[in-house]
Amino acid sequence: AGFIKSPLSQKRLTQDSVELYCEAIGNPIPEIQWWFEGSEPNETYAQLWDGARQDRVKINATYNLHSTSTIYIANLTSDDSGMYECRASNDRGGNHLSKSPKVKWIRSQANVFVIERPDIRTQVNGVPGKLILSCNMTEPYPGIAGHEWMHGDKTLQTDEESSVFTSYTIEGKMEEHSGIYECVYRTSPMMKAQVNISVAPQVIAYKKSEHGNEGDTGVLTCKNPSFPPVSSWLWYKNGLEVSAAPIINGSGRYIIKSSGNKTELRILKLNIEEDTGDYRCNASNSHGFGGATVNLRVRSRLAALWPFLGIVAEVLILVTIIFIYEKRRKPDEVLDGKRKSNATNHKDKNVRQRNAN
């Protein structure tokens, strides 16, 4: 038995892709082939192979317990419309192009319709405090059930209008809302277009001020949250990007790691005199330049001991003061004790003398 698990009829737009999946069960395990018949009246079935149609066709097959095969066609054109047929046979001795198999092929078919993609014009208009994104089909298109505006995986706006024009308004500046937006037309098949808000790099430092101990490794980081991504990062010492040469990765004690919208400068074995100061990270893309400054402070290894030594000194001073105070106070207390004792004795003697008289 052989069958196609994909939908038996699929609609696609030009420049899209399509994937069909076929499975065959039998003993011995069947072989699977893919064939195609175009929509023109005089076209006949022709076998497809991996790499056909200028390498736009990809065929993968696995033979384990049963047979499975997938055909994937990229960058569709109108010539790709037609009937796709999955053929399976387990006649090992006869499955050859020049011979007819002793056991007939089991066939399963799927029809693919490739529709010419309509032209969608996109635009970004900036007005004070607002950005207006718009999409407009150049020709009328039937069957529009509504629109959606997307930013990544987030849905920003939906409607059920059938117009070929749709727009979305953003409050704020262009630099604050750069990125890739999509206008989606709810049609069959679904159509969409990208609206790009592109700005020069809006570079920010992960920390404006970094601290490190002498002898340790200092790490300075900058990132760019805007679109398009950074194409080149450069680091400068003391923020002098005009009169000084950029820091070269691997030179001296410097290691630079840059990937997309993030860059990192590592300084090995920090030195108080040489490494303290300002560092500037500069980014560039197709729309301009941007940068940020990070201040690095290098502390002595003994810097952490000073607060502890201060506390110890305060304790010693306090103990010394208490000791001196106690030392000076004891003789006076002894004398006071004797005076009190003598006065008591004289009083008792006078009382006894009066009683005797």
mmCIF file with all atom_site columns, N, CA and C in Angstrom, residues 10-18 36 39 53 56 73 75-82 84 111-117 141 189:
data_model
loop_
_atom_site.group_PDB
_atom_site.id
_atom_site.type_symbol
_atom_site.label_atom_id
_atom_site.label_alt_id
_atom_site.label_comp_id
_atom_site.label_asym_id
_atom_site.label_entity_id
_atom_site.label_seq_id
_atom_site.pdbx_PDB_ins_code
_atom_site.Cartn_x
_atom_site.Cartn_y
_atom_site.Cartn_z
_atom_site.occupancy
_atom_site.B_iso_or_equiv
_atom_site.pdbx_formal_charge
_atom_site.auth_seq_id
_atom_site.auth_comp_id
_atom_site.auth_asym_id
_atom_site.auth_atom_id
_atom_site.pdbx_PDB_model_num
ATOM 1  N N  . GLN A 1 10  ? -3.136 21.548 -2.886  1.00 0.00 ? 10  GLN A N  1
ATOM 2  C CA . GLN A 1 10  ? -2.493 22.645 -2.173  1.00 0.00 ? 10  GLN A CA 1
ATOM 3  C C  . GLN A 1 10  ? -2.352 23.850 -3.093  1.00 0.00 ? 10  GLN A C  1
ATOM 4  N N  . LYS A 1 11  ? -2.575 25.041 -2.496  1.00 0.00 ? 11  LYS A N  1
ATOM 5  C CA . LYS A 1 11  ? -2.370 26.291 -3.213  1.00 0.00 ? 11  LYS A CA 1
ATOM 6  C C  . LYS A 1 11  ? -1.135 26.983 -2.647  1.00 0.00 ? 11  LYS A C  1
ATOM 7  N N  . ARG A 1 12  ? -0.294 27.450 -3.526  1.00 0.00 ? 12  ARG A N  1
ATOM 8  C CA . ARG A 1 12  ? 0.929  28.142 -3.134  1.00 0.00 ? 12  ARG A CA 1
ATOM 9  C C  . ARG A 1 12  ? 1.131  29.363 -4.026  1.00 0.00 ? 12  ARG A C  1
ATOM 10 N N  . LEU A 1 13  ? 1.871  30.339 -3.491  1.00 0.00 ? 13  LEU A N  1
ATOM 11 C CA . LEU A 1 13  ? 2.233  31.518 -4.267  1.00 0.00 ? 13  LEU A CA 1
ATOM 12 C C  . LEU A 1 13  ? 3.607  31.319 -4.879  1.00 0.00 ? 13  LEU A C  1
ATOM 13 N N  . THR A 1 14  ? 3.846  31.999 -5.993  1.00 0.00 ? 14  THR A N  1
ATOM 14 C CA . THR A 1 14  ? 5.183  31.970 -6.574  1.00 0.00 ? 14  THR A CA 1
ATOM 15 C C  . THR A 1 14  ? 6.183  32.474 -5.539  1.00 0.00 ? 14  THR A C  1
ATOM 16 N N  . GLN A 1 15  ? 7.360  31.915 -5.570  1.00 0.00 ? 15  GLN A N  1
ATOM 17 C CA . GLN A 1 15  ? 8.466  32.181 -4.645  1.00 0.00 ? 15  GLN A CA 1
ATOM 18 C C  . GLN A 1 15  ? 8.291  31.475 -3.298  1.00 0.00 ? 15  GLN A C  1
ATOM 19 N N  . ASP A 1 16  ? 7.130  30.853 -3.057  1.00 0.00 ? 16  ASP A N  1
ATOM 20 C CA . ASP A 1 16  ? 6.954  30.047 -1.853  1.00 0.00 ? 16  ASP A CA 1
ATOM 21 C C  . ASP A 1 16  ? 7.577  28.671 -2.072  1.00 0.00 ? 16  ASP A C  1
ATOM 22 N N  . SER A 1 17  ? 7.332  27.759 -1.132  1.00 0.00 ? 17  SER A N  1
ATOM 23 C CA . SER A 1 17  ? 7.804  26.385 -1.257  1.00 0.00 ? 17  SER A CA 1
ATOM 24 C C  . SER A 1 17  ? 6.658  25.430 -0.924  1.00 0.00 ? 17  SER A C  1
ATOM 25 N N  . VAL A 1 18  ? 6.821  24.166 -1.311  1.00 0.00 ? 18  VAL A N  1
ATOM 26 C CA . VAL A 1 18  ? 5.823  23.149 -1.014  1.00 0.00 ? 18  VAL A CA 1
ATOM 27 C C  . VAL A 1 18  ? 6.549  21.864 -0.632  1.00 0.00 ? 18  VAL A C  1
ATOM 28 N N  . PHE A 1 36  ? 5.876  13.643 -12.012 1.00 0.00 ? 36  PHE A N  1
ATOM 29 C CA . PHE A 1 36  ? 5.152  14.907 -12.161 1.00 0.00 ? 36  PHE A CA 1
ATOM 30 C C  . PHE A 1 36  ? 4.518  14.993 -13.541 1.00 0.00 ? 36  PHE A C  1
ATOM 31 N N  . SER A 1 39  ? 0.338  20.925 -16.016 1.00 0.00 ? 39  SER A N  1
ATOM 32 C CA . SER A 1 39  ? -1.058 21.279 -16.287 1.00 0.00 ? 39  SER A CA 1
ATOM 33 C C  . SER A 1 39  ? -1.341 21.491 -17.766 1.00 0.00 ? 39  SER A C  1
ATOM 34 N N  . ARG A 1 53  ? 15.209 20.586 -11.523 1.00 0.00 ? 53  ARG A N  1
ATOM 35 C CA . ARG A 1 53  ? 14.718 21.971 -11.655 1.00 0.00 ? 53  ARG A CA 1
ATOM 36 C C  . ARG A 1 53  ? 15.718 22.969 -11.057 1.00 0.00 ? 53  ARG A C  1
ATOM 37 N N  . ARG A 1 56  ? 16.194 23.019 -7.295  1.00 0.00 ? 56  ARG A N  1
ATOM 38 C CA . ARG A 1 56  ? 15.096 23.458 -6.440  1.00 0.00 ? 56  ARG A CA 1
ATOM 39 C C  . ARG A 1 56  ? 14.338 22.277 -5.829  1.00 0.00 ? 56  ARG A C  1
ATOM 40 N N  . ILE A 1 73  ? 10.054 21.392 -2.822  1.00 0.00 ? 73  ILE A N  1
ATOM 41 C CA . ILE A 1 73  ? 10.320 22.233 -3.984  1.00 0.00 ? 73  ILE A CA 1
ATOM 42 C C  . ILE A 1 73  ? 10.363 23.685 -3.521  1.00 0.00 ? 73  ILE A C  1
ATOM 43 N N  . ASN A 1 75  ? 11.205 27.953 -4.020  1.00 0.00 ? 75  ASN A N  1
ATOM 44 C CA . ASN A 1 75  ? 11.102 29.065 -4.974  1.00 0.00 ? 75  ASN A CA 1
ATOM 45 C C  . ASN A 1 75  ? 10.184 28.702 -6.147  1.00 0.00 ? 75  ASN A C  1
ATOM 46 N N  . LEU A 1 76  ? 8.942  28.404 -5.825  1.00 0.00 ? 76  LEU A N  1
ATOM 47 C CA . LEU A 1 76  ? 7.977  27.918 -6.815  1.00 0.00 ? 76  LEU A CA 1
ATOM 48 C C  . LEU A 1 76  ? 7.748  28.915 -7.945  1.00 0.00 ? 76  LEU A C  1
ATOM 49 N N  . THR A 1 77  ? 7.513  28.356 -9.135  1.00 0.00 ? 77  THR A N  1
ATOM 50 C CA . THR A 1 77  ? 7.117  29.149 -10.299 1.00 0.00 ? 77  THR A CA 1
ATOM 51 C C  . THR A 1 77  ? 5.796  28.580 -10.815 1.00 0.00 ? 77  THR A C  1
ATOM 52 N N  . SER A 1 78  ? 5.196  29.287 -11.762 1.00 0.00 ? 78  SER A N  1
ATOM 53 C CA . SER A 1 78  ? 3.926  28.819 -12.317 1.00 0.00 ? 78  SER A CA 1
ATOM 54 C C  . SER A 1 78  ? 4.094  27.478 -13.035 1.00 0.00 ? 78  SER A C  1
ATOM 55 N N  . ASP A 1 79  ? 5.309  27.175 -13.511 1.00 0.00 ? 79  ASP A N  1
ATOM 56 C CA . ASP A 1 79  ? 5.553  25.897 -14.191 1.00 0.00 ? 79  ASP A CA 1
ATOM 57 C C  . ASP A 1 79  ? 5.521  24.716 -13.228 1.00 0.00 ? 79  ASP A C  1
ATOM 58 N N  . ASP A 1 80  ? 5.554  24.978 -11.924 1.00 0.00 ? 80  ASP A N  1
ATOM 59 C CA . ASP A 1 80  ? 5.515  23.896 -10.942 1.00 0.00 ? 80  ASP A CA 1
ATOM 60 C C  . ASP A 1 80  ? 4.092  23.437 -10.634 1.00 0.00 ? 80  ASP A C  1
ATOM 61 N N  . SER A 1 81  ? 3.089  24.106 -11.205 1.00 0.00 ? 81  SER A N  1
ATOM 62 C CA . SER A 1 81  ? 1.703  23.670 -11.024 1.00 0.00 ? 81  SER A CA 1
ATOM 63 C C  . SER A 1 81  ? 1.473  22.356 -11.752 1.00 0.00 ? 81  SER A C  1
ATOM 64 N N  . GLY A 1 82  ? 0.763  21.448 -11.095 1.00 0.00 ? 82  GLY A N  1
ATOM 65 C CA . GLY A 1 82  ? 0.446  20.186 -11.738 1.00 0.00 ? 82  GLY A CA 1
ATOM 66 C C  . GLY A 1 82  ? 0.218  19.075 -10.735 1.00 0.00 ? 82  GLY A C  1
ATOM 67 N N  . TYR A 1 84  ? 1.465  15.797 -8.724  1.00 0.00 ? 84  TYR A N  1
ATOM 68 C CA . TYR A 1 84  ? 2.645  15.112 -8.213  1.00 0.00 ? 84  TYR A CA 1
ATOM 69 C C  . TYR A 1 84  ? 2.218  13.714 -7.769  1.00 0.00 ? 84  TYR A C  1
ATOM 70 N N  . ASN A 1 111 ? -2.352 17.378 -5.996  1.00 0.00 ? 111 ASN A N  1
ATOM 71 C CA . ASN A 1 111 ? -2.361 18.450 -6.986  1.00 0.00 ? 111 ASN A CA 1
ATOM 72 C C  . ASN A 1 111 ? -1.861 19.740 -6.341  1.00 0.00 ? 111 ASN A C  1
ATOM 73 N N  . VAL A 1 112 ? -0.926 20.423 -7.008  1.00 0.00 ? 112 VAL A N  1
ATOM 74 C CA . VAL A 1 112 ? -0.361 21.675 -6.500  1.00 0.00 ? 112 VAL A CA 1
ATOM 75 C C  . VAL A 1 112 ? -0.690 22.786 -7.490  1.00 0.00 ? 112 VAL A C  1
ATOM 76 N N  . PHE A 1 113 ? -1.329 23.862 -6.974  1.00 0.00 ? 113 PHE A N  1
ATOM 77 C CA . PHE A 1 113 ? -1.648 25.047 -7.782  1.00 0.00 ? 113 PHE A CA 1
ATOM 78 C C  . PHE A 1 113 ? -0.737 26.185 -7.340  1.00 0.00 ? 113 PHE A C  1
ATOM 79 N N  . VAL A 1 114 ? 0.050  26.701 -8.254  1.00 0.00 ? 114 VAL A N  1
ATOM 80 C CA . VAL A 1 114 ? 0.945  27.823 -7.952  1.00 0.00 ? 114 VAL A CA 1
ATOM 81 C C  . VAL A 1 114 ? 0.332  29.086 -8.538  1.00 0.00 ? 114 VAL A C  1
ATOM 82 N N  . ILE A 1 115 ? -0.008 30.032 -7.643  1.00 0.00 ? 115 ILE A N  1
ATOM 83 C CA . ILE A 1 115 ? -0.668 31.279 -8.050  1.00 0.00 ? 115 ILE A CA 1
ATOM 84 C C  . ILE A 1 115 ? 0.367  32.394 -8.101  1.00 0.00 ? 115 ILE A C  1
ATOM 85 N N  . GLU A 1 116 ? 0.258  33.223 -9.116  1.00 0.00 ? 116 GLU A N  1
ATOM 86 C CA . GLU A 1 116 ? 1.182  34.345 -9.265  1.00 0.00 ? 116 GLU A CA 1
ATOM 87 C C  . GLU A 1 116 ? 1.049  35.279 -8.055  1.00 0.00 ? 116 GLU A C  1
ATOM 88 N N  . ARG A 1 117 ? 2.175  35.580 -7.427  1.00 0.00 ? 117 ARG A N  1
ATOM 89 C CA . ARG A 1 117 ? 2.172  36.437 -6.237  1.00 0.00 ? 117 ARG A CA 1
ATOM 90 C C  . ARG A 1 117 ? 1.854  37.878 -6.631  1.00 0.00 ? 117 ARG A C  1
ATOM 91 N N  . TYR A 1 141 ? -7.611 42.013 -5.505  1.00 0.00 ? 141 TYR A N  1
ATOM 92 C CA . TYR A 1 141 ? -7.431 40.580 -5.243  1.00 0.00 ? 141 TYR A CA 1
ATOM 93 C C  . TYR A 1 141 ? -8.676 40.064 -4.528  1.00 0.00 ? 141 TYR A C  1
ATOM 94 N N  . PRO A 1 189 ? -3.983 31.117 -0.870  1.00 0.00 ? 189 PRO A N  1
ATOM 95 C CA . PRO A 1 189 ? -3.098 31.015 0.299   1.00 0.00 ? 189 PRO A CA 1
ATOM 96 C C  . PRO A 1 189 ? -2.844 32.372 0.944   1.00 0.00 ? 189 PRO A C  1
#
